[in-house]
Amino acid sequence: MATFRFYEELNDFLAPERRQREFETPCARAATTKHMIEALGVPHTEVELILVNGESVGFECPLADGDRVAVYPKFEALDVTPLLRVRARPLRTPRFVADAHLGALARLLRMAGFDTLYDNRYRDGEIADLAAAEGRIVLTRDRELLKLRHITHGCYLHALVPVQQFAELVHRLDLVGSMRPFSLCLECNRPLRAVAKAAVADRLPPSVRTGHDRFSTCDACGRIYWEGSHWRRMRDRLAALTPGIDGGTDGAGSDPTDHG
Ligand SMILES: [Zn+2]
């Protein structure tokens, strides 16, 4: 069995009970994404993007038992705005470059473990160059930026508030399964490294030194992270935005006005 979810007008091709929801269906042995999508009634020419377990794949991807498959339509028909533009070669891991207005979203993405470049001094051309050179998805609320010819992968954010933008992206790109919370430095976007308490003890406030035992650090900026109240608050926020990642949260805990 594999779990499928089709988005936007692709639902029109599905049997009514399968529209706008996740559903499970048996997969033939050695079935590919294209085979299954067409077997469910959706012409492959209408499909622009397929994610299997959160990773972008092609039409020839073999499906295995338990796979989660998200299928997105051509974007011209999706909306007047380009939500996401994908070309022949899909990106295997979601990595991002955020435009100058999306600093808070960039931090949320880093918090969830998604490699996200952000610098409010980036100009449009630099963003496009970074995206092309490093295989990154451009995040923006600027349609003109997405029109730059050498941007092949971009996502237009409809939401205005950062936590809602984050939720929008997680939902649209089916990112829940790809999250690695608290693996990146929020400031530098560099991987965090676990560090022994003794190695950092002299740099900790006394209350932290007595109350916590697990620490990680960023080798770029030297910041030390521990599972304090701020950490727990962020973890709860991620869980609230993404019911299912942490089992049992009811999604009621997010506060869209508090994104600092
Ligand atoms: Zn850092």
PDB file of C-alpha atoms in Angstrom, residues 94 96 102-118 139 162-164 166-167 169-170 175-176 178-192 216 225-242 245 254-255 258-260:
ATOM      1  CA  PRO A  94      14.397  20.522  -0.373  1.00  0.00           C
ATOM      2  CA  PHE A  96      15.887  26.950  -0.087  1.00  0.00           C
ATOM      3  CA  LEU A 102      11.426  36.397   4.360  1.00  0.00           C
ATOM      4  CA  GLY A 103      13.975  36.405   7.182  1.00  0.00           C
ATOM      5  CA  ALA A 104      11.523  35.107   9.779  1.00  0.00           C
ATOM      6  CA  LEU A 105      10.438  32.283   7.500  1.00  0.00           C
ATOM      7  CA  ALA A 106      14.101  31.415   6.924  1.00  0.00           C
ATOM      8  CA  ARG A 107      14.617  31.018  10.681  1.00  0.00           C
ATOM      9  CA  LEU A 108      11.559  28.779  10.989  1.00  0.00           C
ATOM     10  CA  LEU A 109      12.845  26.605   8.164  1.00  0.00           C
ATOM     11  CA  ARG A 110      16.263  26.341   9.790  1.00  0.00           C
ATOM     12  CA  MET A 111      14.541  25.484  13.065  1.00  0.00           C
ATOM     13  CA  ALA A 112      12.890  22.579  11.272  1.00  0.00           C
ATOM     14  CA  GLY A 113      16.236  21.555   9.791  1.00  0.00           C
ATOM     15  CA  PHE A 114      15.862  22.844   6.230  1.00  0.00           C
ATOM     16  CA  ASP A 115      18.979  24.344   4.711  1.00  0.00           C
ATOM     17  CA  THR A 116      17.847  27.895   3.921  1.00  0.00           C
ATOM     18  CA  LEU A 117      20.052  30.710   2.706  1.00  0.00           C
ATOM     19  CA  TYR A 118      18.963  34.186   3.653  1.00  0.00           C
ATOM     20  CA  LEU A 139      11.082  31.454  -1.713  1.00  0.00           C
ATOM     21  CA  PRO A 162       5.874  33.833   8.852  1.00  0.00           C
ATOM     22  CA  VAL A 163       4.398  30.902  10.780  1.00  0.00           C
ATOM     23  CA  GLN A 164       1.604  30.707   8.237  1.00  0.00           C
ATOM     24  CA  PHE A 166       5.953  28.000   7.038  1.00  0.00           C
ATOM     25  CA  ALA A 167       2.757  25.987   7.369  1.00  0.00           C
ATOM     26  CA  LEU A 169       5.261  25.491   2.552  1.00  0.00           C
ATOM     27  CA  VAL A 170       5.162  22.375   4.729  1.00  0.00           C
ATOM     28  CA  LEU A 175       7.773  18.440   4.160  1.00  0.00           C
ATOM     29  CA  VAL A 176       6.718  16.829   7.421  1.00  0.00           C
ATOM     30  CA  SER A 178      11.825  15.611   5.916  1.00  0.00           C
ATOM     31  CA  MET A 179      12.029  17.691   9.081  1.00  0.00           C
ATOM     32  CA  ARG A 180      15.114  17.466  11.261  1.00  0.00           C
ATOM     33  CA  PRO A 181      14.253  19.891  14.038  1.00  0.00           C
ATOM     34  CA  PHE A 182      17.117  21.717  15.714  1.00  0.00           C
ATOM     35  CA  SER A 183      19.850  20.373  13.509  1.00  0.00           C
ATOM     36  CA  LEU A 184      20.838  23.774  12.081  1.00  0.00           C
ATOM     37  CA  CYS A 185      22.017  27.035  13.587  1.00  0.00           C
ATOM     38  CA  LEU A 186      19.204  29.576  13.347  1.00  0.00           C
ATOM     39  CA  GLU A 187      21.682  32.354  12.644  1.00  0.00           C
ATOM     40  CA  CYS A 188      24.194  30.702  10.317  1.00  0.00           C
ATOM     41  CA  ASN A 189      22.294  27.854   8.678  1.00  0.00           C
ATOM     42  CA  ARG A 190      25.243  25.598   9.595  1.00  0.00           C
ATOM     43  CA  PRO A 191      24.865  22.103  11.085  1.00  0.00           C
ATOM     44  CA  LEU A 192      24.823  21.954  14.869  1.00  0.00           C
ATOM     45  CA  SER A 216      24.925  21.519  20.814  1.00  0.00           C
ATOM     46  CA  TYR A 225      21.874  25.577  22.025  1.00  0.00           C
ATOM     47  CA  TRP A 226      20.156  23.644  24.788  1.00  0.00           C
ATOM     48  CA  GLU A 227      16.668  22.353  25.378  1.00  0.00           C
ATOM     49  CA  GLY A 228      15.450  25.219  27.472  1.00  0.00           C
ATOM     50  CA  SER A 229      12.085  26.909  27.505  1.00  0.00           C
ATOM     51  CA  HIS A 230      12.761  28.689  24.209  1.00  0.00           C
ATOM     52  CA  TRP A 231      13.654  25.372  22.586  1.00  0.00           C
ATOM     53  CA  ARG A 232      10.527  23.698  23.952  1.00  0.00           C
ATOM     54  CA  ARG A 233       8.393  26.591  22.767  1.00  0.00           C
ATOM     55  CA  MET A 234       9.825  26.255  19.261  1.00  0.00           C
ATOM     56  CA  ARG A 235       9.360  22.495  19.308  1.00  0.00           C
ATOM     57  CA  ASP A 236       5.743  22.906  20.371  1.00  0.00           C
ATOM     58  CA  ARG A 237       5.220  25.428  17.620  1.00  0.00           C
ATOM     59  CA  LEU A 238       6.596  23.054  14.996  1.00  0.00           C
ATOM     60  CA  ALA A 239       4.425  20.258  16.318  1.00  0.00           C
ATOM     61  CA  ALA A 240       1.368  22.488  16.307  1.00  0.00           C
ATOM     62  CA  LEU A 241       1.977  23.487  12.715  1.00  0.00           C
ATOM     63  CA  THR A 242       2.466  19.942  11.630  1.00  0.00           C
ATOM     64  CA  ILE A 245       5.173  14.903  13.370  1.00  0.00           C
ATOM     65  CA  SER A 254       0.368  27.922  17.359  1.00  0.00           C
ATOM     66  CA  ASP A 255       0.198  31.625  17.844  1.00  0.00           C
ATOM     67  CA  ASP A 258       4.257  35.536  18.016  1.00  0.00           C
ATOM     68  CA  HIS A 259       7.011  34.724  15.595  1.00  0.00           C
ATOM     69  CA  GLY A 260      10.043  36.380  17.139  1.00  0.00           C
TER      70      GLY A 260
END
